[in-house]
Backbone as a ProteinNet text record, in pm:
[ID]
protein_1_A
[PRIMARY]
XXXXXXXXXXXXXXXXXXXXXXXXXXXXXXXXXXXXXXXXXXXXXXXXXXXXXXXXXXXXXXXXXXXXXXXXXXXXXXXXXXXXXXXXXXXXXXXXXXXXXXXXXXXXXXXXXXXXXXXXXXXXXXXXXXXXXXX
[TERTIARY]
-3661.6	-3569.7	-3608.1	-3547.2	-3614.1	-3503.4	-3549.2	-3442.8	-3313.3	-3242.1	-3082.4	-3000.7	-3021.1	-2946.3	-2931.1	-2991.2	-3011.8	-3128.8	-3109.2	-3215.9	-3254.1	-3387.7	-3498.1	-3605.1	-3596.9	-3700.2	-3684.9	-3785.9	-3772	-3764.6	-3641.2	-3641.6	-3716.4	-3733.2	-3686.2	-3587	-3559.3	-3442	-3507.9	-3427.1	-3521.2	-3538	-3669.2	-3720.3	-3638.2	-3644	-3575.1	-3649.6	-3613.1	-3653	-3603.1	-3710.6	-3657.9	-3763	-3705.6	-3850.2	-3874.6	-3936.1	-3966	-3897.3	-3800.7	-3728.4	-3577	-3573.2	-3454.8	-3505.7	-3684.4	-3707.3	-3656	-3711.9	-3694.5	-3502.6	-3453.8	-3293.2	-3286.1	-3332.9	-3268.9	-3323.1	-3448.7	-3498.7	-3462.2	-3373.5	-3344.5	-3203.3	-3143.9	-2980.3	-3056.3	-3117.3	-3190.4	-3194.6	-3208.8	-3219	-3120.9	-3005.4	-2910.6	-2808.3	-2856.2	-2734.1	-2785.8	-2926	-2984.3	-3063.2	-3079.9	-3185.3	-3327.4	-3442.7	-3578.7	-3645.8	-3599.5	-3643.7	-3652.3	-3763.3	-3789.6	-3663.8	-3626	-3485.8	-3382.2	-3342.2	-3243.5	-3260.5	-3358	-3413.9	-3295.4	-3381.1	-3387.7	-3280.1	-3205.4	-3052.2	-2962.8	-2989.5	-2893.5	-2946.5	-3076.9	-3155.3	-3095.6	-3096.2	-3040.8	-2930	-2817.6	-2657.9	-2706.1	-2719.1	-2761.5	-2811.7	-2925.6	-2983.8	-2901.7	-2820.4	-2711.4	-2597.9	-2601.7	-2480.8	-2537.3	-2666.7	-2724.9	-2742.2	-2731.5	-2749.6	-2644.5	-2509.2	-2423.3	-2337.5	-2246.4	-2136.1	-2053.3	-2006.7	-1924.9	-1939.7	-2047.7	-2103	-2191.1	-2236.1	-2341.5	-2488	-2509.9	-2645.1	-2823.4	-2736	-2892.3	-2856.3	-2950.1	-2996.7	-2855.1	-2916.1	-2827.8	-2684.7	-2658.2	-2543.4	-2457.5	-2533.4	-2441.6	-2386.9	-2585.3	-2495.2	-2436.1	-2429.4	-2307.5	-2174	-2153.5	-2031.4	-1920.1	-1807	-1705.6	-1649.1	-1704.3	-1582.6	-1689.3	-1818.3	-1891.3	-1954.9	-2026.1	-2158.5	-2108.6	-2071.1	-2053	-2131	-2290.2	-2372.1	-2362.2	-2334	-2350.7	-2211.2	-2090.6	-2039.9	-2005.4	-2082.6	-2109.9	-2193.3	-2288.3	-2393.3	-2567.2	-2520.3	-2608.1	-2735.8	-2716.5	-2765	-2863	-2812	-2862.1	-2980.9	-2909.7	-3017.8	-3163.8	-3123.8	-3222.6	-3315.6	-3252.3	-3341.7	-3441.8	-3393	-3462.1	-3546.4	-3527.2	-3680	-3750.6	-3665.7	-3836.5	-3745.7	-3767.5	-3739.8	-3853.2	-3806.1	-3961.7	-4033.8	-4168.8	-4244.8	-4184.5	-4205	-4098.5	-4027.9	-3910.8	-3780.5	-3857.3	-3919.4	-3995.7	-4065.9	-4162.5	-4182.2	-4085.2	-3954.9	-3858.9	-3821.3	-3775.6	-3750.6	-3816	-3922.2	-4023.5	-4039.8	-4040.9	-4033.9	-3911.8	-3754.8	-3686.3	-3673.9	-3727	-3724.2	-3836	-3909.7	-3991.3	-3964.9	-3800.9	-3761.8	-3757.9	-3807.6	-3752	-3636.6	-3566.4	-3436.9	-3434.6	-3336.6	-3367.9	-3262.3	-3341	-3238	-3106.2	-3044	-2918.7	-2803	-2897.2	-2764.5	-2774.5	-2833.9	-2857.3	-2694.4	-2607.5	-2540	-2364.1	-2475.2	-2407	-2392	-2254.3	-2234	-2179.8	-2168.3	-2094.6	-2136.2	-2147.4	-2165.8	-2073.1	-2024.3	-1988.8	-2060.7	-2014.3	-2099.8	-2013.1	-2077.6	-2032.6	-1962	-1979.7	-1863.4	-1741	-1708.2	-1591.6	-1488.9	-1551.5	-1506.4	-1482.2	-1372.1	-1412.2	-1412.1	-1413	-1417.6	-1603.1	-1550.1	-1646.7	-1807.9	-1898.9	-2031.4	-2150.7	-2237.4	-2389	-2439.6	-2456.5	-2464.4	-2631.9	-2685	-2849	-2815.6	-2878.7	-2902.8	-2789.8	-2710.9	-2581.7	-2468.9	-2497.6	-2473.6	-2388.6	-2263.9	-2231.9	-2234.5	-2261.9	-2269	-2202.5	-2143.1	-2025.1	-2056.9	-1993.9	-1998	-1888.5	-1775.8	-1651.6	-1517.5	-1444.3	-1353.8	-1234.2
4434.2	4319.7	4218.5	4076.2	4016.7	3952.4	3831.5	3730.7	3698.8	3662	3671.8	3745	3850.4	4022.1	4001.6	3968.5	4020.9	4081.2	4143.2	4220	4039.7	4076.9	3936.4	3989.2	4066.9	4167.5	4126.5	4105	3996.9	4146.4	4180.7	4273.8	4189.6	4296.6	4271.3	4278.8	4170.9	4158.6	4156.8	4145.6	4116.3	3954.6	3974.7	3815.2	3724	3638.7	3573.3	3458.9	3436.9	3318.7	3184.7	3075.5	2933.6	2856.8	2756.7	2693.2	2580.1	2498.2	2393.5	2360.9	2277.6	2198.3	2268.4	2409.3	2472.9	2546.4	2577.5	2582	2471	2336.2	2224.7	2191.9	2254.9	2190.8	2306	2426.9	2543.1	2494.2	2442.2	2386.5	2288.7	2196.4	2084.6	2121.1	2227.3	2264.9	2321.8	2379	2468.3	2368.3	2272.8	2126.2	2075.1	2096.3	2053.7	2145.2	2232.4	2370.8	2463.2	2426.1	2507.5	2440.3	2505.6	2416	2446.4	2326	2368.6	2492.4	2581.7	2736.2	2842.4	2937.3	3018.4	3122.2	3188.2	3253.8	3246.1	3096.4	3004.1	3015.7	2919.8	2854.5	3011	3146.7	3239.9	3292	3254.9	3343.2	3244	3132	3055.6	3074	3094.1	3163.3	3264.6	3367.6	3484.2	3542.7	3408.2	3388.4	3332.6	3270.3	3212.6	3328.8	3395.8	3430.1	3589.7	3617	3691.2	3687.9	3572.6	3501.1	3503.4	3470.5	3461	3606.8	3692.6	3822.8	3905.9	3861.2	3880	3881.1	3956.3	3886.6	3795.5	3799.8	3724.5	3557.4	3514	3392	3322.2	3222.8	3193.2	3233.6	3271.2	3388.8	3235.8	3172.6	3080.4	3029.1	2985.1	2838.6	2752.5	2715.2	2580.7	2568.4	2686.9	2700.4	2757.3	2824.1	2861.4	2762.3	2684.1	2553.4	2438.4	2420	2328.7	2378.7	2510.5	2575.7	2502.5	2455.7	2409.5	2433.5	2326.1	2337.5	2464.4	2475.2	2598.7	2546.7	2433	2361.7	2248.8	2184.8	2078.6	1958.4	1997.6	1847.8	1814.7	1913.4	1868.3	1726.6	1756.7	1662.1	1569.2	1569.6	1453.7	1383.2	1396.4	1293.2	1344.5	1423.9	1497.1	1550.7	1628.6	1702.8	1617.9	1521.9	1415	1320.9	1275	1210.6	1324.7	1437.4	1524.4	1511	1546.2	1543.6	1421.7	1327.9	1208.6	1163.7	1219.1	1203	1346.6	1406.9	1550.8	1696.2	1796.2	1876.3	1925.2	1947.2	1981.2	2098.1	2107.5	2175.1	2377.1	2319.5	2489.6	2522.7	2431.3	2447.7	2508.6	2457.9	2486.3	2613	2618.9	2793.1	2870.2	2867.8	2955.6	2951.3	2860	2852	2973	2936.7	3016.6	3137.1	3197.3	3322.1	3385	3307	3373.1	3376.4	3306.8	3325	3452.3	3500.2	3581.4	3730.8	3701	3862.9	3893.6	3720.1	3783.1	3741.8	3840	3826.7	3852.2	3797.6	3841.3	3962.6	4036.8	4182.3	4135	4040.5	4077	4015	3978.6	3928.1	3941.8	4066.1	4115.6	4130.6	4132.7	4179.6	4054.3	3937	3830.3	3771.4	3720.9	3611.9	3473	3400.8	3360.2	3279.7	3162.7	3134.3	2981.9	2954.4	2876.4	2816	2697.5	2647.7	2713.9	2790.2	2893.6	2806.9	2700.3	2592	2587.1	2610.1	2553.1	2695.4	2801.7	2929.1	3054.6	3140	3261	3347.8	3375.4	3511.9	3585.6	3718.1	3770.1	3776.6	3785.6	3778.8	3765.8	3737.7	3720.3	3580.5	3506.2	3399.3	3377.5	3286.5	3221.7	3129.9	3052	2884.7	2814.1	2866.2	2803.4	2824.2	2862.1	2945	3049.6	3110	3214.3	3298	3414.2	3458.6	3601.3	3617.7	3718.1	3781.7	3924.8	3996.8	3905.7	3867.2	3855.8	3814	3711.9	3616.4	3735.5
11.1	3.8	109.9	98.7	198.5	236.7	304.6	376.2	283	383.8	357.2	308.8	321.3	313.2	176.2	55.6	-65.8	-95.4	-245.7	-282.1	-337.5	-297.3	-385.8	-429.6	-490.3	-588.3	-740.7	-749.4	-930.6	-1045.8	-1094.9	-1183.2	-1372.8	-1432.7	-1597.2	-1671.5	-1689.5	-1837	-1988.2	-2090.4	-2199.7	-2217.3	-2280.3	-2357.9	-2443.6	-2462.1	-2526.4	-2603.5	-2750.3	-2808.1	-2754.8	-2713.8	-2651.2	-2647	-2714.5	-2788.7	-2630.5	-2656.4	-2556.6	-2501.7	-2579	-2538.5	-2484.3	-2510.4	-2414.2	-2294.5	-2271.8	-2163.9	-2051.4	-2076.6	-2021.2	-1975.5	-2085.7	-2035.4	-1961.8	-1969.9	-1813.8	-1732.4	-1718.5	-1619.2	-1574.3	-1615.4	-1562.4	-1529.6	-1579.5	-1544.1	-1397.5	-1391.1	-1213.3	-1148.4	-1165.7	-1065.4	-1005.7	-1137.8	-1115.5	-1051.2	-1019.5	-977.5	-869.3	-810.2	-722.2	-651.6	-534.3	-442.6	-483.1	-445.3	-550.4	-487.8	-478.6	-406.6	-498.6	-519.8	-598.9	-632.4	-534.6	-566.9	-599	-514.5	-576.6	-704.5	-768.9	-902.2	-1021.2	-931	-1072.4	-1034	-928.3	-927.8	-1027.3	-1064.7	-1147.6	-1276.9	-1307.6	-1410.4	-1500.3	-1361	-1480	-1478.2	-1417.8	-1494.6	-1626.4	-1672.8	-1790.6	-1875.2	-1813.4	-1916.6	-1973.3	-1822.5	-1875.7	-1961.8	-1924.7	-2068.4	-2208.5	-2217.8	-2340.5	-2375.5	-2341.9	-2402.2	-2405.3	-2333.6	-2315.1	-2506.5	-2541.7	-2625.1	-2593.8	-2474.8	-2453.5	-2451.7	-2421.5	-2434.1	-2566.1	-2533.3	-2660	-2656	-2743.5	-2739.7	-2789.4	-2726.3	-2690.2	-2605.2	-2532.1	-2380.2	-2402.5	-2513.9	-2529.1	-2522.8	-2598.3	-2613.4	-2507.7	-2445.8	-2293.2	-2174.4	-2208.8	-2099.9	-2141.9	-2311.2	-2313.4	-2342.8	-2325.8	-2351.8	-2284.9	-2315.3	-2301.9	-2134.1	-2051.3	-1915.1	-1820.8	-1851	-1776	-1670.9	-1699.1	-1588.1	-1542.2	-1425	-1401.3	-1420	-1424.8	-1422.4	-1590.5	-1676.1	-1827.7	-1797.5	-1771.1	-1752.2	-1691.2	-1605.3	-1497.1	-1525.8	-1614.7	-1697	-1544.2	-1463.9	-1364.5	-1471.2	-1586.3	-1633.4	-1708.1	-1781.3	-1875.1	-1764.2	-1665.3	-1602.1	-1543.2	-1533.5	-1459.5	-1563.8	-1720.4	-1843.2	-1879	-1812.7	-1839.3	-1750	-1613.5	-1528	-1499.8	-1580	-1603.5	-1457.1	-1548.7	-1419	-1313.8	-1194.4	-1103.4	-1195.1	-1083.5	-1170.5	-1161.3	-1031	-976.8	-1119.1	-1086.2	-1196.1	-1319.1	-1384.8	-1541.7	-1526.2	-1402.5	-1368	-1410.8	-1308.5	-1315.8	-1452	-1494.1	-1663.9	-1745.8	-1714.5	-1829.2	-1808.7	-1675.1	-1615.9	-1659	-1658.9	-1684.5	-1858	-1912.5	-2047.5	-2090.8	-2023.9	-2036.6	-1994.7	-1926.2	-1859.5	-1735.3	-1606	-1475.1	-1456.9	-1356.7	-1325.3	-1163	-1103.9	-941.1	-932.2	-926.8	-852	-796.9	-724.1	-643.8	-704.3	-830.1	-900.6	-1084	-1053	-1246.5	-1267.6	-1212.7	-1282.1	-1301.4	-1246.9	-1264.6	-1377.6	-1397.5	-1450.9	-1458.8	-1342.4	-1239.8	-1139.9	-1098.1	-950.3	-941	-765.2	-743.1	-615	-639.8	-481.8	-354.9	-293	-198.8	-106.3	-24.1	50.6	-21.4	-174	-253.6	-227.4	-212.1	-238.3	-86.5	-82	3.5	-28.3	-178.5	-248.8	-201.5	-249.5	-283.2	-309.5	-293.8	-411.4	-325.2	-353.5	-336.2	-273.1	-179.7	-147.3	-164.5	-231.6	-219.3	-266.7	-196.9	-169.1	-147	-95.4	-100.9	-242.5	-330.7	-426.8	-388.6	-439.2	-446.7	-600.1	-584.8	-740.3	-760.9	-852.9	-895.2	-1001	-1070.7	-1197.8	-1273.9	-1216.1	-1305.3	-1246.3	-1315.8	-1251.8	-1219.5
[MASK]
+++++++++++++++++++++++++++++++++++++++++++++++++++++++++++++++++++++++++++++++++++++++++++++++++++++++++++++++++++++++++++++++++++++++

């Protein structure tokens, strides 16, 4: 394990179908929700990609992050502008990595995060991020 008392050991999840253009919107939601840092990037990663495999959520990209009242930058128009000047290159790494099955160990079993300043509950703190199993 490494810095900041989490596990940061990149586990496997399963693969997932995601064509181009929903690589690019996780990647540009990572921009918008994480600092441009590799762990960061895939701890907001694979909330998502837990949701997508999840029942409880929508079982594609897309549909998780425009799910009703979930992501703040979709409605702040944050998300839309990130889409329109390109996400970093990092970001699209992580994208694709997590569409391919990495997940960061200290938070497989997330589904969940808030900006850790907003909050004193519980959870997993990276990048300023806090991240949780369940409300």
């Amino acid at each position: 394990s490494g810095g900041g008392g989490y596990d940061n050991s990149v586990t496997t999840g399963g693969t997932i179908n995601a064509s181009t253009d929903e690589v690019t919107l996780l990647a540009a939601l990572l921009n918008c929700e994480a600092i441009n840092e590799y762990d960061a990037l895939l701890a907001v990663a694979t909330v998502i990609m837990n949701r997508v495999e999840s029942p409880r959520f929508g079982n594609s990209i897309t549909s998780v992050i425009y799910a009703p009242r979930q992501f703040e930058p979709v409605w702040t128009g944050r998300l839309e502008a990130r889409l329109e000047a390109g996400p970093t290159s990092l970001a699209m790494q992580v994208a694709q990595d997590a569409v391919n099955g990495a997940r960061l160990a200290a938070v497989a079993d997330c589904y969940f995060f808030l900006y850790a300043g907003s909050t004193d509950r519980d959870g997993v703190n990276i990048g300023d991020n806090l991240f949780f199993a369940s409300w």
